[in-house]
């Protein structure tokens, strides 16, 4: 069983930066999707960035493209999200998610393709 624990959230002013981490324990397949989702109060949980471990390809939501960077450290079994130029609309609970190995028909941001989820870390951006 894979367990995910996020850290690195906090409160910053607009324009600031934060780096989120997601530490994984347990055994994971070599070829999986990893992603960061966020959920603001009263809104749906949506993906902001994803990475495919087999080739390192990354995918970003338009709202964060050019500002956020997703990366992974295989040795440390840790997923990161570097967030720069933060805006008040980035305020949300951020969750990391891993898929299981194998094919999933959905696109890289399809929630149903992600099986393991962390509890989340809060990011608050003030204007």
Tab-separated table of N, CA and C in Angstrom:
chain	number	residue	atom	x	y	z
A	1	UNK	N	0.839	-1.188	0.000
A	1	UNK	CA	0.000	0.000	0.000
A	1	UNK	C	0.879	1.245	0.000
A	2	UNK	N	0.540	2.203	-0.822
A	2	UNK	CA	1.290	3.448	-0.911
A	2	UNK	C	0.621	4.508	-0.046
A	3	UNK	N	1.415	5.187	0.741
A	3	UNK	CA	0.914	6.322	1.526
A	3	UNK	C	1.652	7.577	1.105
A	4	UNK	N	0.926	8.666	1.000
A	4	UNK	CA	1.480	9.937	0.547
A	4	UNK	C	1.270	11.000	1.614
A	5	UNK	N	2.314	11.757	1.886
A	5	UNK	CA	2.230	12.824	2.881
A	5	UNK	C	2.794	14.101	2.276
A	6	UNK	N	1.926	15.124	2.202
A	6	UNK	CA	2.349	16.410	1.656
A	6	UNK	C	2.898	17.316	2.761
A	7	UNK	N	3.742	18.240	2.344
A	7	UNK	CA	4.259	19.266	3.235
A	7	UNK	C	4.668	20.480	2.409
A	8	UNK	N	4.922	21.576	3.090
A	8	UNK	CA	5.435	22.759	2.402
A	8	UNK	C	4.426	23.866	2.182
A	9	UNK	N	3.171	23.610	2.523
A	9	UNK	CA	2.174	24.660	2.364
A	9	UNK	C	2.390	25.780	3.368
A	10	UNK	N	1.640	26.853	3.191
A	10	UNK	CA	1.753	27.978	4.100
A	10	UNK	C	1.042	29.190	3.557
A	11	UNK	N	1.301	30.331	4.186
A	11	UNK	CA	0.692	31.595	3.783
A	11	UNK	C	1.760	32.504	3.206
A	12	UNK	N	1.495	33.036	2.030
A	12	UNK	CA	2.435	33.939	1.383
A	12	UNK	C	1.670	35.091	0.756
A	13	UNK	N	2.389	36.135	0.434
A	13	UNK	CA	1.790	37.241	-0.291
A	13	UNK	C	1.851	36.975	-1.789
A	14	UNK	N	0.972	37.627	-2.502
A	14	UNK	CA	0.974	37.502	-3.954
A	14	UNK	C	2.351	37.826	-4.507
A	15	UNK	N	2.781	37.016	-5.471
A	15	UNK	CA	4.104	37.164	-6.035
A	15	UNK	C	5.152	36.286	-5.385
A	16	UNK	N	4.805	35.713	-4.254
A	16	UNK	CA	5.742	34.879	-3.532
A	16	UNK	C	5.830	33.471	-4.098
A	17	UNK	N	6.632	32.641	-3.428
A	17	UNK	CA	6.878	31.276	-3.872
A	17	UNK	C	6.737	30.291	-2.723
A	18	UNK	N	6.374	29.085	-3.068
A	18	UNK	CA	6.341	27.967	-2.134
A	18	UNK	C	6.775	26.717	-2.879
A	19	UNK	N	7.327	25.767	-2.142
A	19	UNK	CA	7.671	24.469	-2.718
A	19	UNK	C	6.976	23.389	-1.920
A	20	UNK	N	6.091	22.674	-2.567
A	20	UNK	CA	5.384	21.580	-1.932
A	20	UNK	C	6.140	20.278	-2.147
A	21	UNK	N	6.082	19.414	-1.148
A	21	UNK	CA	6.687	18.093	-1.248
A	21	UNK	C	5.643	17.030	-0.952
A	22	UNK	N	5.825	15.874	-1.557
A	22	UNK	CA	4.933	14.739	-1.335
A	22	UNK	C	5.819	13.507	-1.160
A	23	UNK	N	5.909	13.038	0.073
A	23	UNK	CA	6.750	11.886	0.379
A	23	UNK	C	5.924	10.617	0.303
A	24	UNK	N	6.444	9.644	-0.430
A	24	UNK	CA	5.729	8.378	-0.615
A	24	UNK	C	6.400	7.260	0.169
A	25	UNK	N	5.579	6.437	0.792
A	25	UNK	CA	6.070	5.212	1.405
A	25	UNK	C	5.326	4.046	0.782
A	26	UNK	N	5.979	2.885	0.767
A	26	UNK	CA	5.383	1.728	0.125
A	26	UNK	C	5.970	1.547	-1.263
A	27	UNK	N	5.549	0.491	-1.906
A	27	UNK	CA	6.093	0.135	-3.206
A	27	UNK	C	5.241	0.703	-4.341
A	28	UNK	N	5.908	1.347	-5.294
A	28	UNK	CA	5.203	1.886	-6.456
A	28	UNK	C	5.745	1.254	-7.724
A	29	UNK	N	4.907	1.203	-8.741
A	29	UNK	CA	5.326	0.694	-10.034
A	29	UNK	C	6.299	1.690	-10.663
A	30	UNK	N	7.122	1.216	-11.595
A	30	UNK	CA	8.086	2.107	-12.246
A	30	UNK	C	7.424	3.101	-13.186
A	31	UNK	N	6.290	2.731	-13.752
A	31	UNK	CA	5.637	3.587	-14.733
A	31	UNK	C	4.269	3.988	-14.201
A	32	UNK	N	4.265	5.145	-13.566
A	32	UNK	CA	3.005	5.632	-12.996
A	32	UNK	C	2.862	7.112	-13.266
A	33	UNK	N	1.647	7.576	-13.087
A	33	UNK	CA	1.389	9.003	-13.131
A	33	UNK	C	1.498	9.550	-11.716
A	34	UNK	N	2.018	10.737	-11.604
A	34	UNK	CA	2.022	11.471	-10.348
A	34	UNK	C	1.462	12.855	-10.646
A	35	UNK	N	0.707	13.387	-9.732
A	35	UNK	CA	0.081	14.677	-10.026
A	35	UNK	C	-0.173	15.468	-8.757
A	36	UNK	N	-0.351	16.756	-8.951
A	36	UNK	CA	-0.817	17.660	-7.905
A	36	UNK	C	-2.208	18.151	-8.306
A	37	UNK	N	-3.118	18.025	-7.358
A	37	UNK	CA	-4.464	18.563	-7.515
A	37	UNK	C	-4.654	19.640	-6.460
A	38	UNK	N	-5.617	20.504	-6.690
A	38	UNK	CA	-5.967	21.486	-5.665
A	38	UNK	C	-7.474	21.643	-5.591
A	39	UNK	N	-7.908	22.013	-4.393
A	39	UNK	CA	-9.338	22.189	-4.166
A	39	UNK	C	-9.557	23.415	-3.299
A	40	UNK	N	-10.230	24.385	-3.873
A	40	UNK	CA	-10.594	25.580	-3.134
A	40	UNK	C	-11.952	25.356	-2.483
A	41	UNK	N	-12.271	26.086	-1.413
A	41	UNK	CA	-13.560	25.909	-0.741
A	41	UNK	C	-14.724	26.065	-1.700
A	42	UNK	N	-15.624	25.086	-1.687
A	42	UNK	CA	-16.802	25.151	-2.521
A	42	UNK	C	-16.574	24.818	-3.978
A	43	UNK	N	-15.363	24.391	-4.317
A	43	UNK	CA	-15.058	24.085	-5.717
A	43	UNK	C	-14.587	22.643	-5.849
A	44	UNK	N	-14.584	22.159	-7.079
A	44	UNK	CA	-14.127	20.801	-7.335
A	44	UNK	C	-12.610	20.691	-7.235
A	45	UNK	N	-12.157	19.493	-6.977
A	45	UNK	CA	-10.718	19.231	-6.977
A	45	UNK	C	-10.248	19.128	-8.422
A	46	UNK	N	-9.265	19.912	-8.780
A	46	UNK	CA	-8.769	19.929	-10.157
A	46	UNK	C	-7.260	19.739	-10.177
A	47	UNK	N	-6.789	19.160	-11.252
A	47	UNK	CA	-5.363	18.931	-11.409
A	47	UNK	C	-4.668	20.204	-11.858
A	48	UNK	N	-3.465	20.423	-11.364
A	48	UNK	CA	-2.666	21.560	-11.815
A	48	UNK	C	-1.405	21.116	-12.539
A	49	UNK	N	-0.885	19.936	-12.205
A	49	UNK	CA	0.331	19.461	-12.862
A	49	UNK	C	0.430	17.953	-12.714
A	50	UNK	N	1.016	17.315	-13.717
A	50	UNK	CA	1.194	15.868	-13.688
A	50	UNK	C	2.524	15.516	-14.336
A	51	UNK	N	3.030	14.354	-13.959
A	51	UNK	CA	4.280	13.861	-14.532
A	51	UNK	C	4.165	12.360	-14.710
A	52	UNK	N	4.734	11.848	-15.792
A	52	UNK	CA	4.711	10.423	-16.059
A	52	UNK	C	6.109	9.901	-15.790
A	53	UNK	N	6.247	8.974	-14.874
A	53	UNK	CA	7.568	8.547	-14.424
A	53	UNK	C	8.348	7.798	-15.495
A	54	UNK	N	7.665	7.199	-16.462
A	54	UNK	CA	8.351	6.397	-17.481
A	54	UNK	C	9.251	7.252	-18.373
A	55	UNK	N	8.845	8.506	-18.616
A	55	UNK	CA	9.623	9.339	-19.535
A	55	UNK	C	9.869	10.753	-19.020
A	56	UNK	N	9.295	11.076	-17.874
A	56	UNK	CA	9.515	12.401	-17.297
A	56	UNK	C	8.698	13.512	-17.924
A	57	UNK	N	7.797	13.164	-18.823
A	57	UNK	CA	6.975	14.187	-19.464
A	57	UNK	C	6.080	14.851	-18.408
A	58	UNK	N	5.921	16.165	-18.550
A	58	UNK	CA	5.120	16.915	-17.601
A	58	UNK	C	3.948	17.593	-18.298
A	59	UNK	N	2.924	17.849	-17.528
A	59	UNK	CA	1.696	18.438	-18.057
A	59	UNK	C	1.197	19.458	-17.046
A	60	UNK	N	0.713	20.591	-17.553
A	60	UNK	CA	0.281	21.667	-16.672
A	60	UNK	C	-1.080	22.209	-17.095
A	61	UNK	N	-1.854	22.586	-16.087
A	61	UNK	CA	-3.085	23.313	-16.373
A	61	UNK	C	-2.716	24.707	-16.873
A	62	UNK	N	-3.550	25.262	-17.735
A	62	UNK	CA	-3.262	26.578	-18.291
A	62	UNK	C	-3.106	27.633	-17.197
A	63	UNK	N	-3.842	27.468	-16.120
A	63	UNK	CA	-3.834	28.463	-15.052
A	63	UNK	C	-2.498	28.563	-14.331
A	64	UNK	N	-1.652	27.544	-14.444
A	64	UNK	CA	-0.387	27.558	-13.712
A	64	UNK	C	0.827	27.464	-14.631
A	65	UNK	N	0.592	27.304	-15.912
A	65	UNK	CA	1.687	27.125	-16.863
A	65	UNK	C	2.623	28.315	-16.819
A	66	UNK	N	3.912	28.029	-16.721
A	66	UNK	CA	4.904	29.082	-16.647
A	66	UNK	C	5.203	29.553	-15.240
A	67	UNK	N	4.385	29.146	-14.288
A	67	UNK	CA	4.588	29.562	-12.897
A	67	UNK	C	4.916	28.386	-11.984
A	68	UNK	N	4.325	27.228	-12.257
A	68	UNK	CA	4.524	26.042	-11.427
A	68	UNK	C	5.405	25.043	-12.173
A	69	UNK	N	6.185	24.285	-11.402
A	69	UNK	CA	7.019	23.228	-11.973
A	69	UNK	C	6.885	21.968	-11.130
A	70	UNK	N	6.525	20.877	-11.778
A	70	UNK	CA	6.425	19.592	-11.098
A	70	UNK	C	7.695	18.805	-11.368
A	71	UNK	N	8.176	18.111	-10.346
A	71	UNK	CA	9.381	17.300	-10.515
A	71	UNK	C	9.332	16.145	-9.521
A	72	UNK	N	10.212	15.195	-9.713
A	72	UNK	CA	10.242	14.037	-8.838
A	72	UNK	C	11.673	13.645	-8.533
A	73	UNK	N	11.857	13.039	-7.395
A	73	UNK	CA	13.143	12.470	-6.999
A	73	UNK	C	12.885	10.989	-6.765
A	74	UNK	N	13.256	10.171	-7.719
A	74	UNK	CA	12.949	8.744	-7.611
A	74	UNK	C	13.624	8.102	-6.403
A	75	UNK	N	14.873	8.485	-6.167
A	75	UNK	CA	15.610	7.878	-5.067
A	75	UNK	C	14.941	8.181	-3.732
A	76	UNK	N	14.470	9.394	-3.590
A	76	UNK	CA	13.840	9.809	-2.342
A	76	UNK	C	12.345	9.513	-2.331
A	77	UNK	N	11.821	9.020	-3.461
A	77	UNK	CA	10.391	8.736	-3.597
A	77	UNK	C	9.571	9.956	-3.183
A	78	UNK	N	9.965	11.093	-3.744
A	78	UNK	CA	9.306	12.345	-3.393
A	78	UNK	C	8.916	13.100	-4.659
A	79	UNK	N	7.717	13.658	-4.607
A	79	UNK	CA	7.197	14.504	-5.678
A	79	UNK	C	7.201	15.939	-5.188
A	80	UNK	N	7.524	16.868	-6.090
A	80	UNK	CA	7.600	18.272	-5.716
A	80	UNK	C	6.703	19.127	-6.609
A	81	UNK	N	6.334	20.274	-6.081
A	81	UNK	CA	5.665	21.296	-6.887
A	81	UNK	C	6.252	22.644	-6.480
A	82	UNK	N	7.051	23.211	-7.367
A	82	UNK	CA	7.589	24.544	-7.147
A	82	UNK	C	6.590	25.551	-7.684
A	83	UNK	N	6.136	26.441	-6.819
A	83	UNK	CA	5.115	27.406	-7.192
A	83	UNK	C	5.697	28.809	-7.072
A	84	UNK	N	5.785	29.493	-8.188
A	84	UNK	CA	6.300	30.864	-8.229
A	84	UNK	C	5.203	31.826	-8.668
A	85	UNK	N	5.445	33.089	-8.439
A	85	UNK	CA	4.493	34.131	-8.850
A	85	UNK	C	3.079	33.794	-8.406
A	86	UNK	N	2.944	33.428	-7.170
A	86	UNK	CA	1.656	32.983	-6.658
A	86	UNK	C	0.621	34.110	-6.675
A	87	UNK	N	-0.610	33.706	-6.928
A	87	UNK	CA	-1.738	34.639	-7.003
A	87	UNK	C	-2.782	34.249	-5.966
A	88	UNK	N	-3.619	35.194	-5.555
A	88	UNK	CA	-4.671	34.843	-4.589
A	88	UNK	C	-5.549	33.685	-5.073
A	89	UNK	N	-5.768	33.569	-6.367
A	89	UNK	CA	-6.596	32.480	-6.883
A	89	UNK	C	-5.918	31.115	-6.801
A	90	UNK	N	-4.660	31.078	-6.407
A	90	UNK	CA	-3.980	29.799	-6.170
A	90	UNK	C	-4.286	29.255	-4.779
A	91	UNK	N	-4.975	30.018	-3.970
A	91	UNK	CA	-5.330	29.578	-2.620
A	91	UNK	C	-6.200	28.335	-2.682
A	92	UNK	N	-5.756	27.275	-2.021
A	92	UNK	CA	-6.472	25.994	-2.054
A	92	UNK	C	-5.747	24.991	-1.175
A	93	UNK	N	-6.412	23.865	-0.966
A	93	UNK	CA	-5.745	22.699	-0.381
A	93	UNK	C	-5.120	21.928	-1.547
A	94	UNK	N	-3.837	21.636	-1.440
A	94	UNK	CA	-3.122	20.937	-2.499
A	94	UNK	C	-2.888	19.487	-2.088
A	95	UNK	N	-3.249	18.589	-2.989
A	95	UNK	CA	-3.112	17.155	-2.756
A	95	UNK	C	-2.210	16.543	-3.814
A	96	UNK	N	-1.351	15.624	-3.407
A	96	UNK	CA	-0.623	14.844	-4.392
A	96	UNK	C	-1.361	13.530	-4.604
A	97	UNK	N	-1.143	12.944	-5.770
A	97	UNK	CA	-1.829	11.709	-6.127
A	97	UNK	C	-0.938	10.870	-7.030
A	98	UNK	N	-0.978	9.570	-6.822
A	98	UNK	CA	-0.228	8.629	-7.650
A	98	UNK	C	-1.215	7.652	-8.290
A	99	UNK	N	-0.921	7.253	-9.493
A	99	UNK	CA	-1.700	6.179	-10.102
A	99	UNK	C	-1.087	4.833	-9.722
A	100	UNK	N	-1.754	3.767	-10.082
A	100	UNK	CA	-1.145	2.451	-10.028
A	100	UNK	C	-0.541	2.185	-11.397
A	101	UNK	N	0.255	1.127	-11.505
A	101	UNK	CA	0.813	0.779	-12.799
A	101	UNK	C	-0.289	0.310	-13.736
A	102	UNK	N	0.013	0.374	-15.022
A	102	UNK	CA	-0.969	-0.075	-15.992
A	102	UNK	C	-1.635	1.070	-16.727
A	103	UNK	N	-2.437	0.715	-17.714
A	103	UNK	CA	-3.044	1.697	-18.592
A	103	UNK	C	-4.288	2.322	-17.967
A	104	UNK	N	-4.433	3.609	-18.189
A	104	UNK	CA	-5.658	4.296	-17.811
A	104	UNK	C	-6.110	5.108	-19.011
A	105	UNK	N	-7.367	4.991	-19.365
A	105	UNK	CA	-7.865	5.614	-20.589
A	105	UNK	C	-7.997	7.121	-20.496
A	106	UNK	N	-8.053	7.661	-19.292
A	106	UNK	CA	-8.270	9.089	-19.159
A	106	UNK	C	-7.031	9.905	-19.477
A	107	UNK	N	-7.224	11.211	-19.661
A	107	UNK	CA	-6.071	12.072	-19.910
A	107	UNK	C	-5.270	12.251	-18.628
A	108	UNK	N	-4.207	12.958	-18.701
A	108	UNK	CA	-3.272	13.050	-17.581
A	108	UNK	C	-3.891	13.683	-16.346
A	109	UNK	N	-4.973	14.398	-16.483
A	109	UNK	CA	-5.604	15.055	-15.357
A	109	UNK	C	-6.884	14.357	-14.892
A	110	UNK	N	-7.127	13.166	-15.421
A	110	UNK	CA	-8.332	12.432	-15.061
A	110	UNK	C	-8.220	11.916	-13.629
A	111	UNK	N	-9.090	12.368	-12.759
A	111	UNK	CA	-9.002	11.980	-11.345
A	111	UNK	C	-9.126	10.480	-11.151
A	112	UNK	N	-9.926	9.838	-11.972
A	112	UNK	CA	-10.159	8.406	-11.791
A	112	UNK	C	-8.919	7.574	-12.074
A	113	UNK	N	-7.929	8.145	-12.730
A	113	UNK	CA	-6.687	7.426	-13.012
A	113	UNK	C	-5.744	7.430	-11.815
A	114	UNK	N	-6.064	8.201	-10.802
A	114	UNK	CA	-5.200	8.303	-9.626
A	114	UNK	C	-5.809	7.513	-8.486
A	115	UNK	N	-5.016	6.646	-7.900
A	115	UNK	CA	-5.539	5.709	-6.894
A	115	UNK	C	-5.126	6.090	-5.475
A	116	UNK	N	-3.919	6.617	-5.321
A	116	UNK	CA	-3.408	6.949	-3.993
A	116	UNK	C	-3.402	8.471	-3.829
A	117	UNK	N	-3.884	8.920	-2.682
A	117	UNK	CA	-4.022	10.349	-2.438
A	117	UNK	C	-3.459	10.727	-1.078
A	118	UNK	N	-2.871	11.908	-0.997
A	118	UNK	CA	-2.452	12.447	0.282
A	118	UNK	C	-3.569	13.264	0.914
A	119	UNK	N	-3.357	13.641	2.160
A	119	UNK	CA	-4.375	14.387	2.898
A	119	UNK	C	-4.389	15.873	2.540
A	120	UNK	N	-3.319	16.350	1.975
A	120	UNK	CA	-3.301	17.729	1.517
A	120	UNK	C	-2.500	18.668	2.404
A	121	UNK	N	-2.072	19.758	1.799
A	121	UNK	CA	-1.395	20.837	2.505
A	121	UNK	C	-1.987	22.160	2.023
A	122	UNK	N	-2.282	23.051	2.958
A	122	UNK	CA	-2.995	24.285	2.631
A	122	UNK	C	-2.034	25.355	2.111
A	123	UNK	N	-2.436	25.983	1.028
A	123	UNK	CA	-1.702	27.123	0.480
A	123	UNK	C	-2.649	28.324	0.478
A	124	UNK	N	-2.222	29.398	1.101
A	124	UNK	CA	-3.019	30.622	1.160
A	124	UNK	C	-2.185	31.776	0.631
A	125	UNK	N	-2.719	32.460	-0.377
A	125	UNK	CA	-2.016	33.580	-0.989
A	125	UNK	C	-2.838	34.844	-0.778
A	126	UNK	N	-2.241	35.807	-0.140
A	126	UNK	CA	-2.944	37.065	0.144
A	126	UNK	C	-2.514	38.148	-0.847
A	127	UNK	N	-3.438	39.063	-1.103
A	127	UNK	CA	-3.153	40.131	-2.077
A	127	UNK	C	-2.503	41.320	-1.411
